[in-house]
PDB file of C-alpha atoms in Angstrom:
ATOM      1  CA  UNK A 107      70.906 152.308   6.903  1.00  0.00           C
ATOM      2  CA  UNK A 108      73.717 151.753   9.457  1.00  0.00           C
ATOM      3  CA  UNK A 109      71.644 151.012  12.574  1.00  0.00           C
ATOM      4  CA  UNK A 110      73.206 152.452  15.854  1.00  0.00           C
ATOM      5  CA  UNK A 111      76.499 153.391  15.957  1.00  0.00           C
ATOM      6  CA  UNK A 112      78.872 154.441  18.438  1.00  0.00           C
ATOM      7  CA  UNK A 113      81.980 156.758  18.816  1.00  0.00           C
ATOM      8  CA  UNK A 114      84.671 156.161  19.203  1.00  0.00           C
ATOM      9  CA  UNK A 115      84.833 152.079  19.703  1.00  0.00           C
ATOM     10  CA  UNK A 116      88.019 152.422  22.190  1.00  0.00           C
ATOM     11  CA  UNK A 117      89.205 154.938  24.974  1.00  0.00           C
ATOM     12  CA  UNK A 118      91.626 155.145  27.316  1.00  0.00           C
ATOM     13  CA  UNK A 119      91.576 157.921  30.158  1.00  0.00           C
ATOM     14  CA  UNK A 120      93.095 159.071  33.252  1.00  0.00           C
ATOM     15  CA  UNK A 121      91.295 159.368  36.378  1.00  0.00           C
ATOM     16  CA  UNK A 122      89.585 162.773  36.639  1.00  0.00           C
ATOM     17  CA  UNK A 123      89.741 163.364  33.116  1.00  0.00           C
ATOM     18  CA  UNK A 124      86.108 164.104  30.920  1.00  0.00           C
ATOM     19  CA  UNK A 125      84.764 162.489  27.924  1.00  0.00           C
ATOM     20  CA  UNK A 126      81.813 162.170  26.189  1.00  0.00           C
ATOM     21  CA  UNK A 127      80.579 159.047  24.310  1.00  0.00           C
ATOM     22  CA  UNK A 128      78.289 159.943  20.542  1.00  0.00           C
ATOM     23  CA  UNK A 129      75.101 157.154  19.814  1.00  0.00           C
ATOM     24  CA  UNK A 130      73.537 157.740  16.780  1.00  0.00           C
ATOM     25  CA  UNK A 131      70.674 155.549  15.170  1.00  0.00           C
ATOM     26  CA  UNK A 132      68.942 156.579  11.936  1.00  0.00           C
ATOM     27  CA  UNK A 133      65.911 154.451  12.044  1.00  0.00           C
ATOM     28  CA  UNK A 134      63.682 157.292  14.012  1.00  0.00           C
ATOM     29  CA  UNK A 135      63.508 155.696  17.109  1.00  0.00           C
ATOM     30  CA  UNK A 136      61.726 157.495  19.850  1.00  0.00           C
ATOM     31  CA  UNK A 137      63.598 155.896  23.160  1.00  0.00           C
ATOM     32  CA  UNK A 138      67.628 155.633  23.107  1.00  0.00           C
ATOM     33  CA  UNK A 139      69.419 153.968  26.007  1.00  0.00           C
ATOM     34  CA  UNK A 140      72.829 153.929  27.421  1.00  0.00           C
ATOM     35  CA  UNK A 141      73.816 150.633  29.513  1.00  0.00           C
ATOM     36  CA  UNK A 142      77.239 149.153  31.096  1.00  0.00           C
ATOM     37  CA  UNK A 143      78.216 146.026  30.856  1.00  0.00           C
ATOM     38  CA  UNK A 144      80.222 144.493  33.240  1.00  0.00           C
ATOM     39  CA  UNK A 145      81.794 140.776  33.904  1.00  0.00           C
ATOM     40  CA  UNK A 146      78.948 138.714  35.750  1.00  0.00           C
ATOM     41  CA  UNK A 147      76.820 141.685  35.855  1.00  0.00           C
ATOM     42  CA  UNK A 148      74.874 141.561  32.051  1.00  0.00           C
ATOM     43  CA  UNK A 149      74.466 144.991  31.045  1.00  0.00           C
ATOM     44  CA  UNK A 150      72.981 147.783  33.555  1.00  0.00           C
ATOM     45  CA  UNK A 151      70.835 150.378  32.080  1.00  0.00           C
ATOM     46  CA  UNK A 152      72.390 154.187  32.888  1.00  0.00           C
ATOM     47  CA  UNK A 153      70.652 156.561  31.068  1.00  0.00           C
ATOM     48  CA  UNK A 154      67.831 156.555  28.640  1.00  0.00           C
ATOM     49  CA  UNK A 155      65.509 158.922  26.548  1.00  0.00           C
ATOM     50  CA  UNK A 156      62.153 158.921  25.624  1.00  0.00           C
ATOM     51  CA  UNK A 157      62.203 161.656  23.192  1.00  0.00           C
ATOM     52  CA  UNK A 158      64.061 164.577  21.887  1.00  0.00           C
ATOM     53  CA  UNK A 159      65.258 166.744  25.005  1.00  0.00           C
ATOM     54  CA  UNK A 160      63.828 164.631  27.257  1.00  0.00           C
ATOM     55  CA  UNK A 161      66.620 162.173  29.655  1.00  0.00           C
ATOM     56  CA  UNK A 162      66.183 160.096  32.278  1.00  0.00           C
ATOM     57  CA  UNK A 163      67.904 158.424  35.152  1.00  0.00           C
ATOM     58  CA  UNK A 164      68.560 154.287  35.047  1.00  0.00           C
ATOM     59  CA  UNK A 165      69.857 152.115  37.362  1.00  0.00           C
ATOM     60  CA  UNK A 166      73.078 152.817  37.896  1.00  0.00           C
ATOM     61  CA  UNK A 167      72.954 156.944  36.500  1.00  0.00           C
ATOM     62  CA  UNK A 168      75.507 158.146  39.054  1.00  0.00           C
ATOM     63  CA  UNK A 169      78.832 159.326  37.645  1.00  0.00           C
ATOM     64  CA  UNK A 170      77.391 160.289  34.111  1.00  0.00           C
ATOM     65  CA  UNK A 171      75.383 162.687  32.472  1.00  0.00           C
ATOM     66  CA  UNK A 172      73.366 162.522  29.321  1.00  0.00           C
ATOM     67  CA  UNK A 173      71.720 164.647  26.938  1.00  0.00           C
ATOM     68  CA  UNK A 174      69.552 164.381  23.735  1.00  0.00           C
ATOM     69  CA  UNK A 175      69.469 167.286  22.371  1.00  0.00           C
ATOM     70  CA  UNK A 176      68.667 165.806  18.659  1.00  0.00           C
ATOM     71  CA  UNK A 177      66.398 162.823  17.899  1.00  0.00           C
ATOM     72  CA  UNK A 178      68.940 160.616  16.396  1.00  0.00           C
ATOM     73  CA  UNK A 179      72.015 161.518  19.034  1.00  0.00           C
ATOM     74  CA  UNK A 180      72.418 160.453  22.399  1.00  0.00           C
ATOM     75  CA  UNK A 181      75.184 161.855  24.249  1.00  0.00           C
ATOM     76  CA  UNK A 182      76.940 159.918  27.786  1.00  0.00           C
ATOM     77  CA  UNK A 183      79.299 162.215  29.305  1.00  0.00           C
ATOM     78  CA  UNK A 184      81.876 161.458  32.307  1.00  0.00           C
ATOM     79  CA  UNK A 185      82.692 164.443  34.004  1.00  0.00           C
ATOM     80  CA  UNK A 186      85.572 163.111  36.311  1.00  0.00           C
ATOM     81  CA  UNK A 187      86.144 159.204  34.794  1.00  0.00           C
ATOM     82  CA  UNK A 188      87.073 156.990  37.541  1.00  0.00           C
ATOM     83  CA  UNK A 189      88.614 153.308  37.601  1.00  0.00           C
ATOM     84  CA  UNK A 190      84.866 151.879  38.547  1.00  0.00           C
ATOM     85  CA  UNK A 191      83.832 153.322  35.040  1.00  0.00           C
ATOM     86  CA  UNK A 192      86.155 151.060  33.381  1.00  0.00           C
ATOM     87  CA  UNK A 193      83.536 148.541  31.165  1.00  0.00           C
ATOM     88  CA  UNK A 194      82.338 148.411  27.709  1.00  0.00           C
ATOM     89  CA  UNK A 195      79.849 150.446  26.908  1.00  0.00           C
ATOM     90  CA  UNK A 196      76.425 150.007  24.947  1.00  0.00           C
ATOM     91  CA  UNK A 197      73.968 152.289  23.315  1.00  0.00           C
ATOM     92  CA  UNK A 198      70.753 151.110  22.162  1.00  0.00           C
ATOM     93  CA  UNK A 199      67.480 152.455  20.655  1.00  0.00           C
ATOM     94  CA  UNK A 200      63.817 151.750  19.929  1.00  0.00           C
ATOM     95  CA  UNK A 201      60.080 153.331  18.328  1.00  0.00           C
ATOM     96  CA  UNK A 202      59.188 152.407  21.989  1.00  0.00           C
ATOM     97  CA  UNK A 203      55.413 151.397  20.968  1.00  0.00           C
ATOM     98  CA  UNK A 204      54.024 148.300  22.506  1.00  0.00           C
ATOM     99  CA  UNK A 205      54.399 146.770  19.080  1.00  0.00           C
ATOM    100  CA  UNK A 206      57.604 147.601  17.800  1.00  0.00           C
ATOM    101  CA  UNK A 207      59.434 146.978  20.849  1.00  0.00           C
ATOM    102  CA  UNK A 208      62.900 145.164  19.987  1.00  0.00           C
ATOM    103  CA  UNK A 209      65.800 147.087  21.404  1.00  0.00           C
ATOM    104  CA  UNK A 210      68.816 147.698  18.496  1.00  0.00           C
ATOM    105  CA  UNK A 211      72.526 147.896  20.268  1.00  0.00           C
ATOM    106  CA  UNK A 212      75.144 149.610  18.718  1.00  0.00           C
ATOM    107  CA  UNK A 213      78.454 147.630  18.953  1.00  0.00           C
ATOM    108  CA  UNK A 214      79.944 149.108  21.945  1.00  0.00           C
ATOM    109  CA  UNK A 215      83.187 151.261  23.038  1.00  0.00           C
ATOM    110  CA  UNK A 216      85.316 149.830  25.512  1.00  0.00           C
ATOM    111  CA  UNK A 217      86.177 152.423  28.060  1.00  0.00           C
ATOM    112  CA  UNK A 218      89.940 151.814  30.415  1.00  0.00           C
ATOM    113  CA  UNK A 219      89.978 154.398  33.299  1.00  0.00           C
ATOM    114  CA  UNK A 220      93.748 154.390  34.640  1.00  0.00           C
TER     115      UNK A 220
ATOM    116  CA  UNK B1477      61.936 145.949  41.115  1.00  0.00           C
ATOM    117  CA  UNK B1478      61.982 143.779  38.276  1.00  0.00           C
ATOM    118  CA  UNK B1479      64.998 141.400  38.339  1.00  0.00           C
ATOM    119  CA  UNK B1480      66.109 138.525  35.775  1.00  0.00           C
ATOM    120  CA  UNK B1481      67.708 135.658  36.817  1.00  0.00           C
ATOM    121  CA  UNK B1482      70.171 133.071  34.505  1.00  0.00           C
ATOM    122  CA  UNK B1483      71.186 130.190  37.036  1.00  0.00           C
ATOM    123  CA  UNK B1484      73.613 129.139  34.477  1.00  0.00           C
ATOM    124  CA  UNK B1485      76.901 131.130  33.985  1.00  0.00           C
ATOM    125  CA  UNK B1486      78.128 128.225  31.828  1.00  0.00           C
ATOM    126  CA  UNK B1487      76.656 125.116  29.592  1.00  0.00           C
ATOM    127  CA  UNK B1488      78.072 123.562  26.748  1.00  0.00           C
ATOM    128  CA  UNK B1489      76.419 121.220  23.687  1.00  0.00           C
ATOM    129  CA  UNK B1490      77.676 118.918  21.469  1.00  0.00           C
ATOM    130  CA  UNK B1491      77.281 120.160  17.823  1.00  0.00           C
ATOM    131  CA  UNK B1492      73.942 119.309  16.439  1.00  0.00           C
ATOM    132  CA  UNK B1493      72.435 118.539  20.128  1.00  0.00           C
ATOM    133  CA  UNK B1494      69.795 120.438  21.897  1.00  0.00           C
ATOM    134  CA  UNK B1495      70.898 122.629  24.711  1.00  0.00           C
ATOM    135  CA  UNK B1496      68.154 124.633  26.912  1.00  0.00           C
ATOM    136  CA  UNK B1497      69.013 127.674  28.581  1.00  0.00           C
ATOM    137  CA  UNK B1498      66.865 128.898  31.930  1.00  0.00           C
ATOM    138  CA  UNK B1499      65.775 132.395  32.938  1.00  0.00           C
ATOM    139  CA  UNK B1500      63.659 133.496  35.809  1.00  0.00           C
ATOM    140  CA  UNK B1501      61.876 137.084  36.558  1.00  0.00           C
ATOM    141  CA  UNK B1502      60.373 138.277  38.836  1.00  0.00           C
ATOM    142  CA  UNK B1503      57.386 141.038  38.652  1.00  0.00           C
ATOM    143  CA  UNK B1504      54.029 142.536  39.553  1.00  0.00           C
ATOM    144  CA  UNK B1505      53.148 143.674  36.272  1.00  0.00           C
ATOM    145  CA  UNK B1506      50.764 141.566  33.958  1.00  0.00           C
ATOM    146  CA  UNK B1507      51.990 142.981  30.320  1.00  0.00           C
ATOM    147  CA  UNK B1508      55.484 142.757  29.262  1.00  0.00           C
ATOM    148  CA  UNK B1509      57.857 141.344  27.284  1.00  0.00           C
ATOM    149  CA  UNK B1510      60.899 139.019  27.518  1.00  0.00           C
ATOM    150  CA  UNK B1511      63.974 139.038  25.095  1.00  0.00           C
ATOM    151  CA  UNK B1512      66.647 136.241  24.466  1.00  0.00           C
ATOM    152  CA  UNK B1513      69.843 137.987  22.838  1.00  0.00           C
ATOM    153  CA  UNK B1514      72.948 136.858  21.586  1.00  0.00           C
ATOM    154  CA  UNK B1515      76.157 138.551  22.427  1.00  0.00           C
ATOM    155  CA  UNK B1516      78.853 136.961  20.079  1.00  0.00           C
ATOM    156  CA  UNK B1517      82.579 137.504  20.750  1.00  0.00           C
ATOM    157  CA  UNK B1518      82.034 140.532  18.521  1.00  0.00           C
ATOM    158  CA  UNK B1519      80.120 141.909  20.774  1.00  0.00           C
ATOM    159  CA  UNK B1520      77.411 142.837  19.166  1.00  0.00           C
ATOM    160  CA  UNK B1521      73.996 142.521  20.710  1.00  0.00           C
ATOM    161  CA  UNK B1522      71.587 140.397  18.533  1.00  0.00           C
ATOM    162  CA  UNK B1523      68.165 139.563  19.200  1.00  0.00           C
ATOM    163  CA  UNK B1524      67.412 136.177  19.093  1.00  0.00           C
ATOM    164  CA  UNK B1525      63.865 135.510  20.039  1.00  0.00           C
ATOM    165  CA  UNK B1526      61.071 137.323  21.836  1.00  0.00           C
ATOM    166  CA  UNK B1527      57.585 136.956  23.268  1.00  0.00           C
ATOM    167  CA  UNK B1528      54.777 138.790  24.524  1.00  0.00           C
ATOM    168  CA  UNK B1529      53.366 138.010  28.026  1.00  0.00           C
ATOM    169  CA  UNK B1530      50.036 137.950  26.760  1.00  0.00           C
ATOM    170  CA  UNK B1531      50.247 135.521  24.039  1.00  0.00           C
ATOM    171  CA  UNK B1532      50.250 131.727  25.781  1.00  0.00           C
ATOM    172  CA  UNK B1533      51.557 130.253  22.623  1.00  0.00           C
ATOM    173  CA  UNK B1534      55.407 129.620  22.486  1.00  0.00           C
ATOM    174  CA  UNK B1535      57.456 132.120  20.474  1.00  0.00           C
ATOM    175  CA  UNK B1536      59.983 130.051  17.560  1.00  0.00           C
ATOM    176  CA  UNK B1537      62.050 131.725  15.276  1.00  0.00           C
ATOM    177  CA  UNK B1538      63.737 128.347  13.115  1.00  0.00           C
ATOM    178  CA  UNK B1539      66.203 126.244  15.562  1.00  0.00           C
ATOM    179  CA  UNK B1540      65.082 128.327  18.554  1.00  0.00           C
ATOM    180  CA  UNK B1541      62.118 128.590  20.637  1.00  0.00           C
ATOM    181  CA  UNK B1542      61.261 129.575  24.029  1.00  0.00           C
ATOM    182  CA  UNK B1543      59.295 128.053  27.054  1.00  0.00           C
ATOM    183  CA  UNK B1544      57.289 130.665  28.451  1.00  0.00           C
ATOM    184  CA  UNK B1545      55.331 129.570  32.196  1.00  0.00           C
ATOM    185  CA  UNK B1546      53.681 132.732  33.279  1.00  0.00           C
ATOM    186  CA  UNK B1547      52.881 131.660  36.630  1.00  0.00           C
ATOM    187  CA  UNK B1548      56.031 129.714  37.536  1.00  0.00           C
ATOM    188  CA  UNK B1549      57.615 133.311  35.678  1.00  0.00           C
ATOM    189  CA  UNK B1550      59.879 131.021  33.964  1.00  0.00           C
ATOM    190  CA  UNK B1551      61.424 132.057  30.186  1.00  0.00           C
ATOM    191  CA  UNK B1552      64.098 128.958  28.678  1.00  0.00           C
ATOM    192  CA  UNK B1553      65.209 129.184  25.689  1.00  0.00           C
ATOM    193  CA  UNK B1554      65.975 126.100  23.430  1.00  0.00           C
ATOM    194  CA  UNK B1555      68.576 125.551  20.556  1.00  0.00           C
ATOM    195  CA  UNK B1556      67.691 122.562  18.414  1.00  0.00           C
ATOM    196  CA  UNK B1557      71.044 121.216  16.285  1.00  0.00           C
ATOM    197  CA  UNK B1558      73.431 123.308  17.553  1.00  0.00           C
ATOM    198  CA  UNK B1559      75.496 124.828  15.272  1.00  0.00           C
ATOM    199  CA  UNK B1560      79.450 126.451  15.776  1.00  0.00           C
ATOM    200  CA  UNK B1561      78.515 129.999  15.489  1.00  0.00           C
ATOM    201  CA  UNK B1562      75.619 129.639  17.889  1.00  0.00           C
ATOM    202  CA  UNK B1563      79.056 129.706  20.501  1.00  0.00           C
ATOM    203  CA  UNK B1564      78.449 132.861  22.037  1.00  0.00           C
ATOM    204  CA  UNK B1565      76.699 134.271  25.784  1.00  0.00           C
ATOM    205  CA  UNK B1566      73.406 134.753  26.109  1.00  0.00           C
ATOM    206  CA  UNK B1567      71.145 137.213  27.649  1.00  0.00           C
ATOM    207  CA  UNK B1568      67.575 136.708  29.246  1.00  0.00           C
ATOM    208  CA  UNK B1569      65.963 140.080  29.131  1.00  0.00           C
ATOM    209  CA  UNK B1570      62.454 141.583  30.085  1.00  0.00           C
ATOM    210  CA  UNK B1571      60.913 144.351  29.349  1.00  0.00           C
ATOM    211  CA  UNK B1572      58.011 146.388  30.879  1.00  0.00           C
ATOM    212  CA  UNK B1573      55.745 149.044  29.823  1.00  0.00           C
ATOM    213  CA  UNK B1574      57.359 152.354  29.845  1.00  0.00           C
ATOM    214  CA  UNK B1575      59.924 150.629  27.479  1.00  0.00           C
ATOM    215  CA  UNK B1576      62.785 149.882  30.427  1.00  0.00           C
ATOM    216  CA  UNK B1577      64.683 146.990  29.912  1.00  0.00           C
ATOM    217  CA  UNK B1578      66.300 144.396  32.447  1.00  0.00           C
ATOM    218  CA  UNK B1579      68.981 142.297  31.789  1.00  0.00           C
ATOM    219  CA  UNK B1580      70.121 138.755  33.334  1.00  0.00           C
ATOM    220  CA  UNK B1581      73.651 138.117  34.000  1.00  0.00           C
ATOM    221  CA  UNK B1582      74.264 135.851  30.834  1.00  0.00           C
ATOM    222  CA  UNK B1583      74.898 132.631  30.073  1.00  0.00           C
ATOM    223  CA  UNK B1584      77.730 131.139  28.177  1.00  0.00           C
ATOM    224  CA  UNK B1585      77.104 128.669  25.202  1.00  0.00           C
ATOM    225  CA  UNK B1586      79.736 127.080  24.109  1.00  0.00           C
ATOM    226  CA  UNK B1587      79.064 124.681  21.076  1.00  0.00           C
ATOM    227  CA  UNK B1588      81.591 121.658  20.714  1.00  0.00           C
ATOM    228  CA  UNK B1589      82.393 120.238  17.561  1.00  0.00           C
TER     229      UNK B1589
END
């Protein structure tokens, strides 16, 4: 059972280039999430999912895209990267049921936009 | 909008002392849930403690427990005999329903030996 994990852990880019960041979790969590964390800031959620194929749009969703096209994967993609994306990135997941509720976080990839 | 405050950016404790760490939120909604994780220099997120709004007892989990005032909205966390790897930044969080999570700014621990 690894948890959540995330690919790749570190990534450089130029500005304007594309990437896409994996999350996978293999407990069969319903709800994935994709935050930022920046200095003073905590983290900021982006993207999340409350299902297979479904995506929706957090509080700072501008810039990225998402998709979730299998259960266990959740895909963050930057289209044009830009120096404001520069900040370490966190996936995390949950059943999403009032009872089982505890958010798991992958360990982050730190993302450098030049 | 649901927002979570940490007042503190920084505290240190003497090894073995008790240290309490605040968090505020703010919110219309009668059922939810706040979070306290830890974010060692790792990185990795861990959960540390959490309650449900609707239970008026104090959550504990071993050296930590929480204060929970539902009126004053007010969600401290305390560390009894802090220990060296309890050095690390913490996170109020609070969660409604609909599974959406808000995050506090941190605070950092630092535990002196």
């Amino acid at each position: 059972n690894a948890g959540v994990t995330q690919t790749p852990k570190f990534r450089v880019l130029k500005t304007g280039q594309s990437m896409t960041l994996l999350c996978a979790q293999d407990m069969n969590h319903e709800y994935m999430y994709w935050y930022r964390q920046d200095p003073g800031m905590g983290l900021r959620l982006i993207h999340y999912s409350v299902g297979e194929g479904t995506t929706a749009k957090g509080e700072v969703p501008d810039g990225y895209n998402v998709s979730r096209l299998k259960k266990q994967n959740f895909l963050l993609g930057l289209e044009s990267a830009a120096p404001s994306q520069t900040s370490v990135y966190f996936c995390a997941s949950n059943y999403g049921s009032p009872v089982a509720d505890t958010q798991y976080f992958g360990p982050g990839t730190r993302l450098t936009v030049l | 909008a649901q927002t979570v405050t940490q007042s503190q950016p920084e505290m240190s404790v003497q090894e073995a002392e008790t240290v309490t760490l605040s968090c505020t939120y703010d919110t219309s909604e009668n059922n939810y849930y706040l979070f306290w994780y830890k974010q060692p220099p790792s990185r990795q997120m861990i959960l540390v403690i959490r309650q449900e709004a609707y239970k008026q007892q104090n959550a504990t989990e071993n050296r930590f427990s929480v204060n929970f005032q539902k009126a004053a909205k007010s969600f401290s966390l305390k560390i009894s005999d802090s220990q060296l790897g309890d050095t690390a930044m913490y996170f109020c969080a609070f969660m409604k329903q609909g599974n959406q999570f808000y995050f506090g700014t941190g605070t950092s621990l630092t535990v002196i030996p």
